[in-house]
mmCIF file with all atom_site columns, C-alpha atoms in Angstrom:
data_model
loop_
_atom_site.group_PDB
_atom_site.id
_atom_site.type_symbol
_atom_site.label_atom_id
_atom_site.label_alt_id
_atom_site.label_comp_id
_atom_site.label_asym_id
_atom_site.label_entity_id
_atom_site.label_seq_id
_atom_site.pdbx_PDB_ins_code
_atom_site.Cartn_x
_atom_site.Cartn_y
_atom_site.Cartn_z
_atom_site.occupancy
_atom_site.B_iso_or_equiv
_atom_site.pdbx_formal_charge
_atom_site.auth_seq_id
_atom_site.auth_comp_id
_atom_site.auth_asym_id
_atom_site.auth_atom_id
_atom_site.pdbx_PDB_model_num
ATOM 1   C CA . MET A 1 1   ? -19.751 1.415   -33.479 1.00 55.00 ? 103 MET A CA 1
ATOM 2   C CA . PRO A 1 2   ? -18.809 4.023   -30.828 1.00 65.00 ? 104 PRO A CA 1
ATOM 3   C CA . PHE A 1 3   ? -22.391 5.056   -30.006 1.00 76.00 ? 105 PHE A CA 1
ATOM 4   C CA . ASN A 1 4   ? -23.800 1.550   -29.529 1.00 83.00 ? 106 ASN A CA 1
ATOM 5   C CA . ILE A 1 5   ? -24.520 0.907   -25.841 1.00 84.00 ? 107 ILE A CA 1
ATOM 6   C CA . SER A 1 6   ? -24.534 -2.845  -26.452 1.00 82.00 ? 108 SER A CA 1
ATOM 7   C CA . SER A 1 7   ? -20.942 -2.633  -27.669 1.00 82.00 ? 109 SER A CA 1
ATOM 8   C CA . PHE A 1 8   ? -19.954 -0.859  -24.464 1.00 79.00 ? 110 PHE A CA 1
ATOM 9   C CA . LYS A 1 9   ? -21.700 -3.450  -22.307 1.00 77.00 ? 111 LYS A CA 1
ATOM 10  C CA . SER A 1 10  ? -19.961 -6.344  -24.040 1.00 78.00 ? 112 SER A CA 1
ATOM 11  C CA . ASN A 1 11  ? -16.505 -4.745  -24.336 1.00 79.00 ? 113 ASN A CA 1
ATOM 12  C CA . GLY A 1 12  ? -16.191 -2.147  -21.584 1.00 80.00 ? 114 GLY A CA 1
ATOM 13  C CA . LEU A 1 13  ? -17.077 -2.814  -17.941 1.00 81.00 ? 115 LEU A CA 1
ATOM 14  C CA . VAL A 1 14  ? -18.002 -6.411  -18.612 1.00 81.00 ? 116 VAL A CA 1
ATOM 15  C CA . TYR A 1 15  ? -18.112 -7.309  -14.921 1.00 84.00 ? 117 TYR A CA 1
ATOM 16  C CA . GLY A 1 16  ? -19.683 -4.048  -13.766 1.00 84.00 ? 118 GLY A CA 1
ATOM 17  C CA . GLY A 1 17  ? -16.459 -2.376  -12.651 1.00 87.00 ? 119 GLY A CA 1
ATOM 18  C CA . ALA A 1 18  ? -14.157 -3.022  -9.688  1.00 89.00 ? 120 ALA A CA 1
ATOM 19  C CA . ARG A 1 19  ? -15.361 -1.363  -6.481  1.00 94.00 ? 121 ARG A CA 1
ATOM 20  C CA . PRO A 1 20  ? -12.941 0.665   -4.338  1.00 95.00 ? 122 PRO A CA 1
ATOM 21  C CA . SER A 1 21  ? -14.764 -0.305  -1.123  1.00 96.00 ? 123 SER A CA 1
ATOM 22  C CA . LEU A 1 22  ? -14.034 -4.035  -1.520  1.00 96.00 ? 124 LEU A CA 1
ATOM 23  C CA . PHE A 1 23  ? -10.556 -4.339  -0.030  1.00 97.00 ? 125 PHE A CA 1
ATOM 24  C CA . GLN A 1 24  ? -8.637  -5.214  3.095   1.00 97.00 ? 126 GLN A CA 1
ATOM 25  C CA . VAL A 1 25  ? -5.074  -4.705  4.309   1.00 97.00 ? 127 VAL A CA 1
ATOM 26  C CA . PHE A 1 26  ? -3.048  -7.158  6.365   1.00 95.00 ? 128 PHE A CA 1
ATOM 27  C CA . LEU A 1 27  ? -0.335  -5.761  8.618   1.00 92.00 ? 129 LEU A CA 1
ATOM 28  C CA . SER A 1 28  ? 2.559   -7.507  10.284  1.00 88.00 ? 130 SER A CA 1
ATOM 29  C CA . VAL A 1 29  ? 4.709   -5.658  12.799  1.00 84.00 ? 131 VAL A CA 1
ATOM 30  C CA . PRO A 1 30  ? 8.454   -6.307  13.184  1.00 83.00 ? 132 PRO A CA 1
ATOM 31  C CA . VAL A 1 31  ? 9.478   -8.442  16.126  1.00 78.00 ? 133 VAL A CA 1
ATOM 32  C CA . GLY A 1 32  ? 11.224  -6.796  19.049  1.00 75.00 ? 134 GLY A CA 1
ATOM 33  C CA . ILE A 1 33  ? 8.967   -3.741  19.166  1.00 79.00 ? 135 ILE A CA 1
ATOM 34  C CA . GLY A 1 34  ? 6.519   -5.252  21.648  1.00 78.00 ? 136 GLY A CA 1
ATOM 35  C CA . ILE A 1 35  ? 3.248   -4.931  19.731  1.00 82.00 ? 137 ILE A CA 1
ATOM 36  C CA . ASP A 1 36  ? 0.443   -7.305  20.716  1.00 82.00 ? 138 ASP A CA 1
ATOM 37  C CA . ASN A 1 37  ? -1.419  -9.332  18.105  1.00 87.00 ? 139 ASN A CA 1
ATOM 38  C CA . VAL A 1 38  ? -4.787  -7.906  19.179  1.00 89.00 ? 140 VAL A CA 1
ATOM 39  C CA . SER A 1 39  ? -3.813  -4.451  17.897  1.00 91.00 ? 141 SER A CA 1
ATOM 40  C CA . VAL A 1 40  ? -2.357  -5.902  14.715  1.00 92.00 ? 142 VAL A CA 1
ATOM 41  C CA . ASN A 1 41  ? -5.552  -7.832  13.998  1.00 93.00 ? 143 ASN A CA 1
ATOM 42  C CA . LYS A 1 42  ? -7.717  -4.808  14.801  1.00 95.00 ? 144 LYS A CA 1
ATOM 43  C CA . PHE A 1 43  ? -5.910  -2.788  12.125  1.00 96.00 ? 145 PHE A CA 1
ATOM 44  C CA . ARG A 1 44  ? -7.531  -4.961  9.422   1.00 95.00 ? 146 ARG A CA 1
ATOM 45  C CA . PHE A 1 45  ? -10.985 -3.824  10.559  1.00 96.00 ? 147 PHE A CA 1
ATOM 46  C CA . VAL A 1 46  ? -10.321 -0.111  11.120  1.00 97.00 ? 148 VAL A CA 1
ATOM 47  C CA . CYS A 1 47  ? -8.182  0.553   8.039   1.00 97.00 ? 149 CYS A CA 1
ATOM 48  C CA . ARG A 1 48  ? -10.713 2.724   6.229   1.00 97.00 ? 150 ARG A CA 1
ATOM 49  C CA . THR A 1 49  ? -8.838  3.681   3.064   1.00 97.00 ? 151 THR A CA 1
ATOM 50  C CA . ALA A 1 50  ? -5.765  2.339   1.313   1.00 97.00 ? 152 ALA A CA 1
ATOM 51  C CA . GLU A 1 51  ? -4.257  2.245   -2.163  1.00 95.00 ? 153 GLU A CA 1
ATOM 52  C CA . LEU A 1 52  ? -3.211  -0.261  -4.733  1.00 93.00 ? 154 LEU A CA 1
ATOM 53  C CA . PRO A 1 53  ? 0.457   0.703   -5.065  1.00 92.00 ? 155 PRO A CA 1
ATOM 54  C CA . ALA A 1 54  ? 1.737   3.183   -7.609  1.00 90.00 ? 156 ALA A CA 1
ATOM 55  C CA . PHE A 1 55  ? 5.096   3.251   -9.332  1.00 85.00 ? 157 PHE A CA 1
ATOM 56  C CA . SER A 1 56  ? 6.905   5.241   -11.959 1.00 92.00 ? 158 SER A CA 1
ATOM 57  C CA . THR A 1 57  ? 9.699   4.644   -14.419 1.00 93.00 ? 159 THR A CA 1
ATOM 58  C CA . GLY A 1 58  ? 12.065  7.543   -14.939 1.00 93.00 ? 160 GLY A CA 1
ATOM 59  C CA . SER A 1 59  ? 13.298  8.725   -18.306 1.00 94.00 ? 161 SER A CA 1
ATOM 60  C CA . LEU A 1 60  ? 16.628  10.107  -19.452 1.00 94.00 ? 162 LEU A CA 1
ATOM 61  C CA . GLU A 1 61  ? 16.939  12.796  -22.102 1.00 95.00 ? 163 GLU A CA 1
ATOM 62  C CA . ILE A 1 62  ? 19.964  12.373  -24.357 1.00 95.00 ? 164 ILE A CA 1
ATOM 63  C CA . PRO A 1 63  ? 20.758  15.365  -26.598 1.00 95.00 ? 165 PRO A CA 1
ATOM 64  C CA . TYR A 1 64  ? 22.069  15.025  -30.130 1.00 94.00 ? 166 TYR A CA 1
ATOM 65  C CA . PHE A 1 65  ? 22.530  17.952  -32.540 1.00 94.00 ? 167 PHE A CA 1
ATOM 66  C CA . GLY A 1 66  ? 19.828  20.042  -30.903 1.00 93.00 ? 168 GLY A CA 1
ATOM 67  C CA . ARG A 1 67  ? 17.352  17.200  -30.583 1.00 95.00 ? 169 ARG A CA 1
ATOM 68  C CA . LYS A 1 68  ? 16.697  14.852  -27.698 1.00 95.00 ? 170 LYS A CA 1
ATOM 69  C CA . ILE A 1 69  ? 15.715  11.238  -27.438 1.00 95.00 ? 171 ILE A CA 1
ATOM 70  C CA . LYS A 1 70  ? 14.255  9.690   -24.323 1.00 95.00 ? 172 LYS A CA 1
ATOM 71  C CA . VAL A 1 71  ? 15.283  6.330   -22.928 1.00 95.00 ? 173 VAL A CA 1
ATOM 72  C CA . ALA A 1 72  ? 13.873  4.435   -19.969 1.00 94.00 ? 174 ALA A CA 1
ATOM 73  C CA . GLY A 1 73  ? 15.470  5.078   -16.596 1.00 93.00 ? 175 GLY A CA 1
ATOM 74  C CA . ASP A 1 74  ? 15.116  3.417   -13.219 1.00 92.00 ? 176 ASP A CA 1
ATOM 75  C CA . ARG A 1 75  ? 11.921  2.403   -11.476 1.00 91.00 ? 177 ARG A CA 1
ATOM 76  C CA . ASN A 1 76  ? 10.799  4.421   -8.461  1.00 92.00 ? 178 ASN A CA 1
ATOM 77  C CA . PHE A 1 77  ? 8.328   3.400   -5.785  1.00 93.00 ? 179 PHE A CA 1
ATOM 78  C CA . GLY A 1 78  ? 6.550   6.284   -4.083  1.00 93.00 ? 180 GLY A CA 1
ATOM 79  C CA . ASP A 1 79  ? 5.121   6.307   -0.583  1.00 96.00 ? 181 ASP A CA 1
ATOM 80  C CA . TRP A 1 80  ? 2.043   4.251   0.280   1.00 96.00 ? 182 TRP A CA 1
ATOM 81  C CA . SER A 1 81  ? -0.721  5.539   2.563   1.00 97.00 ? 183 SER A CA 1
ATOM 82  C CA . VAL A 1 82  ? -3.660  4.319   4.610   1.00 97.00 ? 184 VAL A CA 1
ATOM 83  C CA . ASN A 1 83  ? -6.334  6.069   6.663   1.00 98.00 ? 185 ASN A CA 1
ATOM 84  C CA . ILE A 1 84  ? -7.405  4.523   9.952   1.00 98.00 ? 186 ILE A CA 1
ATOM 85  C CA . MET A 1 85  ? -10.474 4.942   12.170  1.00 98.00 ? 187 MET A CA 1
ATOM 86  C CA . ASN A 1 86  ? -9.531  5.557   15.783  1.00 97.00 ? 188 ASN A CA 1
ATOM 87  C CA . ASP A 1 87  ? -11.262 3.623   18.560  1.00 97.00 ? 189 ASP A CA 1
ATOM 88  C CA . GLU A 1 88  ? -11.350 4.733   22.199  1.00 96.00 ? 190 GLU A CA 1
ATOM 89  C CA . ASP A 1 89  ? -8.687  2.215   23.193  1.00 95.00 ? 191 ASP A CA 1
ATOM 90  C CA . PHE A 1 90  ? -6.231  3.998   20.845  1.00 96.00 ? 192 PHE A CA 1
ATOM 91  C CA . SER A 1 91  ? -4.605  0.595   20.330  1.00 94.00 ? 193 SER A CA 1
ATOM 92  C CA . VAL A 1 92  ? -3.907  0.934   16.599  1.00 96.00 ? 194 VAL A CA 1
ATOM 93  C CA . ARG A 1 93  ? -2.702  4.513   17.007  1.00 96.00 ? 195 ARG A CA 1
ATOM 94  C CA . ALA A 1 94  ? -0.424  3.355   19.829  1.00 94.00 ? 196 ALA A CA 1
ATOM 95  C CA . LEU A 1 95  ? 0.836   0.523   17.615  1.00 94.00 ? 197 LEU A CA 1
ATOM 96  C CA . PHE A 1 96  ? 2.190   2.970   15.054  1.00 95.00 ? 198 PHE A CA 1
ATOM 97  C CA . GLU A 1 97  ? 3.513   5.369   17.692  1.00 95.00 ? 199 GLU A CA 1
ATOM 98  C CA . ALA A 1 98  ? 5.465   2.537   19.339  1.00 92.00 ? 200 ALA A CA 1
ATOM 99  C CA . TRP A 1 99  ? 6.787   1.370   15.949  1.00 93.00 ? 201 TRP A CA 1
ATOM 100 C CA . SER A 1 100 ? 7.919   4.880   15.053  1.00 93.00 ? 202 SER A CA 1
ATOM 101 C CA . ASN A 1 101 ? 9.453   5.372   18.494  1.00 91.00 ? 203 ASN A CA 1
ATOM 102 C CA . ALA A 1 102 ? 11.481  2.174   18.059  1.00 90.00 ? 204 ALA A CA 1
ATOM 103 C CA . ILE A 1 103 ? 12.879  3.490   14.779  1.00 90.00 ? 205 ILE A CA 1
ATOM 104 C CA . ASN A 1 104 ? 13.805  6.837   16.344  1.00 87.00 ? 206 ASN A CA 1
ATOM 105 C CA . ARG A 1 105 ? 13.167  7.783   19.949  1.00 86.00 ? 207 ARG A CA 1
ATOM 106 C CA . LEU A 1 106 ? 10.983  10.809  20.544  1.00 87.00 ? 208 LEU A CA 1
ATOM 107 C CA . VAL A 1 107 ? 13.510  12.486  22.848  1.00 91.00 ? 209 VAL A CA 1
ATOM 108 C CA . SER A 1 108 ? 16.923  10.850  22.626  1.00 90.00 ? 210 SER A CA 1
ATOM 109 C CA . ASN A 1 109 ? 17.177  10.670  18.794  1.00 86.00 ? 211 ASN A CA 1
ATOM 110 C CA . VAL A 1 110 ? 18.468  7.084   18.774  1.00 85.00 ? 212 VAL A CA 1
ATOM 111 C CA . ARG A 1 111 ? 17.081  3.768   17.539  1.00 80.00 ? 213 ARG A CA 1
ATOM 112 C CA . ASP A 1 112 ? 15.863  1.061   19.895  1.00 82.00 ? 214 ASP A CA 1
ATOM 113 C CA . PRO A 1 113 ? 18.900  -1.189  20.528  1.00 79.00 ? 215 PRO A CA 1
ATOM 114 C CA . ASN A 1 114 ? 16.678  -4.246  19.929  1.00 78.00 ? 216 ASN A CA 1
ATOM 115 C CA . VAL A 1 115 ? 15.808  -3.032  16.423  1.00 78.00 ? 217 VAL A CA 1
ATOM 116 C CA . SER A 1 116 ? 18.440  -3.442  13.722  1.00 72.00 ? 218 SER A CA 1
ATOM 117 C CA . THR A 1 117 ? 18.703  -1.593  10.437  1.00 68.00 ? 219 THR A CA 1
ATOM 118 C CA . GLU A 1 118 ? 16.514  -4.107  8.619   1.00 71.00 ? 220 GLU A CA 1
ATOM 119 C CA . ASN A 1 119 ? 14.146  -5.562  11.179  1.00 84.00 ? 221 ASN A CA 1
ATOM 120 C CA . TYR A 1 120 ? 12.173  -2.363  11.682  1.00 90.00 ? 222 TYR A CA 1
ATOM 121 C CA . LYS A 1 121 ? 10.736  -3.073  8.232   1.00 91.00 ? 223 LYS A CA 1
ATOM 122 C CA . THR A 1 122 ? 7.863   -5.412  7.461   1.00 91.00 ? 224 THR A CA 1
ATOM 123 C CA . ASP A 1 123 ? 5.629   -6.570  4.614   1.00 93.00 ? 225 ASP A CA 1
ATOM 124 C CA . LEU A 1 124 ? 1.988   -5.574  4.146   1.00 95.00 ? 226 LEU A CA 1
ATOM 125 C CA . GLU A 1 125 ? -0.611  -7.082  1.847   1.00 96.00 ? 227 GLU A CA 1
ATOM 126 C CA . VAL A 1 126 ? -3.480  -5.215  0.205   1.00 96.00 ? 228 VAL A CA 1
ATOM 127 C CA . GLN A 1 127 ? -6.258  -7.297  -1.341  1.00 95.00 ? 229 GLN A CA 1
ATOM 128 C CA . GLN A 1 128 ? -8.934  -6.266  -3.841  1.00 94.00 ? 230 GLN A CA 1
ATOM 129 C CA . PHE A 1 129 ? -12.169 -8.280  -3.848  1.00 93.00 ? 231 PHE A CA 1
ATOM 130 C CA . SER A 1 130 ? -14.764 -8.756  -6.547  1.00 91.00 ? 232 SER A CA 1
ATOM 131 C CA . LYS A 1 131 ? -18.456 -8.228  -5.868  1.00 92.00 ? 233 LYS A CA 1
ATOM 132 C CA . ASP A 1 132 ? -18.862 -12.004 -5.431  1.00 90.00 ? 234 ASP A CA 1
ATOM 133 C CA . GLY A 1 133 ? -16.114 -12.161 -2.797  1.00 91.00 ? 235 GLY A CA 1
ATOM 134 C CA . GLN A 1 134 ? -13.164 -13.417 -4.853  1.00 90.00 ? 236 GLN A CA 1
ATOM 135 C CA . ILE A 1 135 ? -9.697  -11.966 -4.350  1.00 91.00 ? 237 ILE A CA 1
ATOM 136 C CA . ILE A 1 136 ? -9.043  -10.618 -7.832  1.00 89.00 ? 238 ILE A CA 1
ATOM 137 C CA . ARG A 1 137 ? -5.852  -8.655  -7.146  1.00 89.00 ? 239 ARG A CA 1
ATOM 138 C CA . SER A 1 138 ? -3.344  -8.691  -4.314  1.00 92.00 ? 240 SER A CA 1
ATOM 139 C CA . TYR A 1 139 ? -0.038  -6.946  -3.768  1.00 94.00 ? 241 TYR A CA 1
ATOM 140 C CA . MET A 1 140 ? 2.692   -7.487  -1.188  1.00 95.00 ? 242 MET A CA 1
ATOM 141 C CA . ILE A 1 141 ? 4.245   -4.199  -0.053  1.00 96.00 ? 243 ILE A CA 1
ATOM 142 C CA . VAL A 1 142 ? 7.810   -5.281  0.760   1.00 94.00 ? 244 VAL A CA 1
ATOM 143 C CA . GLY A 1 143 ? 10.142  -3.610  3.252   1.00 93.00 ? 245 GLY A CA 1
ATOM 144 C CA . ALA A 1 144 ? 7.633   -1.087  4.597   1.00 95.00 ? 246 ALA A CA 1
ATOM 145 C CA . PHE A 1 145 ? 7.950   1.165   7.627   1.00 95.00 ? 247 PHE A CA 1
ATOM 146 C CA . PRO A 1 146 ? 5.936   4.208   8.788   1.00 96.00 ? 248 PRO A CA 1
ATOM 147 C CA . THR A 1 147 ? 7.426   7.588   7.958   1.00 96.00 ? 249 THR A CA 1
ATOM 148 C CA . GLU A 1 148 ? 4.496   9.758   9.005   1.00 97.00 ? 250 GLU A CA 1
ATOM 149 C CA . ILE A 1 149 ? 1.675   9.289   11.504  1.00 97.00 ? 251 ILE A CA 1
ATOM 150 C CA . GLY A 1 150 ? -0.915  11.938  10.819  1.00 97.00 ? 252 GLY A CA 1
ATOM 151 C CA . ALA A 1 151 ? -2.668  14.239  13.245  1.00 98.00 ? 253 ALA A CA 1
ATOM 152 C CA . ILE A 1 152 ? -6.101  13.496  14.657  1.00 97.00 ? 254 ILE A CA 1
ATOM 153 C CA . ALA A 1 153 ? -8.349  16.516  14.244  1.00 95.00 ? 255 ALA A CA 1
ATOM 154 C CA . LEU A 1 154 ? -10.281 17.580  17.363  1.00 96.00 ? 256 LEU A CA 1
ATOM 155 C CA . ASP A 1 155 ? -13.224 19.945  16.987  1.00 96.00 ? 257 ASP A CA 1
ATOM 156 C CA . TRP A 1 156 ? -16.134 20.902  19.270  1.00 95.00 ? 258 TRP A CA 1
ATOM 157 C CA . ASP A 1 157 ? -18.272 21.310  16.172  1.00 94.00 ? 259 ASP A CA 1
ATOM 158 C CA . SER A 1 158 ? -17.719 17.714  15.026  1.00 92.00 ? 260 SER A CA 1
ATOM 159 C CA . GLN A 1 159 ? -20.768 15.567  15.648  1.00 93.00 ? 261 GLN A CA 1
ATOM 160 C CA . ASN A 1 160 ? -21.731 12.107  14.422  1.00 94.00 ? 262 ASN A CA 1
ATOM 161 C CA . SER A 1 161 ? -18.217 11.363  13.256  1.00 95.00 ? 263 SER A CA 1
ATOM 162 C CA . ILE A 1 162 ? -15.341 9.067   14.174  1.00 96.00 ? 264 ILE A CA 1
ATOM 163 C CA . GLU A 1 163 ? -11.765 10.195  14.588  1.00 97.00 ? 265 GLU A CA 1
ATOM 164 C CA . ALA A 1 164 ? -9.351  9.110   11.896  1.00 97.00 ? 266 ALA A CA 1
ATOM 165 C CA . PHE A 1 165 ? -5.679  9.525   11.098  1.00 98.00 ? 267 PHE A CA 1
ATOM 166 C CA . GLY A 1 166 ? -3.370  8.693   8.234   1.00 98.00 ? 268 GLY A CA 1
ATOM 167 C CA . VAL A 1 167 ? -0.173  6.678   8.144   1.00 98.00 ? 269 VAL A CA 1
ATOM 168 C CA . THR A 1 168 ? 2.358   6.984   5.338   1.00 98.00 ? 270 THR A CA 1
ATOM 169 C CA . PHE A 1 169 ? 4.813   4.175   4.611   1.00 97.00 ? 271 PHE A CA 1
ATOM 170 C CA . ALA A 1 170 ? 8.039   4.094   2.665   1.00 96.00 ? 272 ALA A CA 1
ATOM 171 C CA . TYR A 1 171 ? 8.756   0.708   1.096   1.00 96.00 ? 273 TYR A CA 1
ATOM 172 C CA . ASP A 1 172 ? 11.326  -1.020  -1.078  1.00 95.00 ? 274 ASP A CA 1
ATOM 173 C CA . TYR A 1 173 ? 9.133   -2.514  -3.796  1.00 94.00 ? 275 TYR A CA 1
ATOM 174 C CA . TYR A 1 174 ? 5.928   -4.467  -4.284  1.00 93.00 ? 276 TYR A CA 1
ATOM 175 C CA . GLU A 1 175 ? 5.153   -7.880  -5.723  1.00 91.00 ? 277 GLU A CA 1
ATOM 176 C CA . PRO A 1 176 ? 1.865   -9.097  -7.242  1.00 89.00 ? 278 PRO A CA 1
ATOM 177 C CA . LEU A 1 177 ? 0.527   -12.064 -5.249  1.00 88.00 ? 279 LEU A CA 1
ATOM 178 C CA . VAL A 1 178 ? -2.858  -12.631 -6.908  1.00 81.00 ? 280 VAL A CA 1
ATOM 179 C CA . GLU A 1 179 ? -3.168  -11.674 -10.569 1.00 75.00 ? 281 GLU A CA 1
ATOM 180 C CA . THR A 1 180 ? -5.863  -13.899 -12.007 1.00 69.00 ? 282 THR A CA 1
ATOM 181 C CA . SER A 1 181 ? -9.413  -15.002 -11.330 1.00 73.00 ? 283 SER A CA 1
ATOM 182 C CA . ASP A 1 182 ? -12.185 -16.511 -13.421 1.00 75.00 ? 284 ASP A CA 1
ATOM 183 C CA . LYS A 1 183 ? -12.832 -13.019 -14.815 1.00 73.00 ? 285 LYS A CA 1
ATOM 184 C CA . LYS A 1 184 ? -10.823 -13.030 -18.023 1.00 69.00 ? 286 LYS A CA 1
ATOM 185 C CA . ALA A 1 185 ? -12.780 -10.874 -20.458 1.00 59.00 ? 287 ALA A CA 1
ATOM 186 C CA . GLY A 1 186 ? -10.010 -8.265  -20.362 1.00 57.00 ? 288 GLY A CA 1
ATOM 187 C CA . GLY A 1 187 ? -7.347  -10.643 -21.643 1.00 57.00 ? 289 GLY A CA 1
ATOM 188 C CA . VAL A 1 188 ? -3.884  -11.175 -20.152 1.00 56.00 ? 290 VAL A CA 1
ATOM 189 C CA . ASN A 1 189 ? -3.373  -9.553  -16.767 1.00 67.00 ? 291 ASN A CA 1
ATOM 190 C CA . THR A 1 190 ? -0.439  -11.480 -15.317 1.00 73.00 ? 292 THR A CA 1
ATOM 191 C CA . TYR A 1 191 ? 3.211   -10.537 -15.175 1.00 73.00 ? 293 TYR A CA 1
ATOM 192 C CA . GLY A 1 192 ? 4.409   -11.821 -11.807 1.00 74.00 ? 294 GLY A CA 1
ATOM 193 C CA . GLY A 1 193 ? 6.522   -14.542 -13.369 1.00 74.00 ? 295 GLY A CA 1
ATOM 194 C CA . SER A 1 194 ? 8.731   -11.941 -15.037 1.00 77.00 ? 296 SER A CA 1
ATOM 195 C CA . ILE A 1 195 ? 9.362   -9.540  -12.142 1.00 78.00 ? 297 ILE A CA 1
ATOM 196 C CA . ASP A 1 196 ? 12.709  -11.031 -11.130 1.00 76.00 ? 298 ASP A CA 1
ATOM 197 C CA . VAL A 1 197 ? 15.595  -11.380 -13.578 1.00 71.00 ? 299 VAL A CA 1
ATOM 198 C CA . ASP A 1 198 ? 19.119  -11.910 -12.286 1.00 73.00 ? 300 ASP A CA 1
ATOM 199 C CA . GLY A 1 199 ? 21.445  -8.965  -12.771 1.00 71.00 ? 301 GLY A CA 1
ATOM 200 C CA . PRO A 1 200 ? 25.171  -8.910  -13.444 1.00 73.00 ? 302 PRO A CA 1
ATOM 201 C CA . LEU A 1 201 ? 25.937  -10.107 -9.917  1.00 74.00 ? 303 LEU A CA 1
ATOM 202 C CA . GLY A 1 202 ? 23.769  -13.192 -10.297 1.00 68.00 ? 304 GLY A CA 1
ATOM 203 C CA . PRO A 1 203 ? 21.038  -14.316 -7.888  1.00 64.00 ? 305 PRO A CA 1
ATOM 204 C CA . GLY A 1 204 ? 20.552  -12.015 -4.889  1.00 57.00 ? 306 GLY A CA 1
#
């Protein structure tokens, strides 16, 4: 019965809906860049917005006698972004500036000799909480590094506000870490056990 509110309550948002404000992000910074743990820990408290990661699967069009069929292509992982509140110590802002500078120097256009091709990358974790405090979804963002550190807007007309800036990351892929909780009215929501299947070259 589509117009029965009781049907919606028992089959729709059974748990009252997931809330976008109930999240946190954990950051680890590659070794060799010289970032202190105080700034890394502070990031968890000033990361104001984030995203559960998106992905897309491409499609290929194959023509045949004037018609086309579509077959699945390769998976693509887009960029991942956060927005960060800036404190007067600028420690988290400086963290990302130092990380970016290690990847490519501001003036000399070279990489820090202590940072190799792979160890400028790191893994980040984004966690979604339920209203009763459970972690109900968690993703590991694998092989991430900052590609853009956004501007901080300055304005004499801005009052009763806190500076903020965005950081955009490129990353290799993500993995689900937490997929289940005691909230199971929606049915099956796990797939982590099937994310890795050996290819023609065998185990990586």
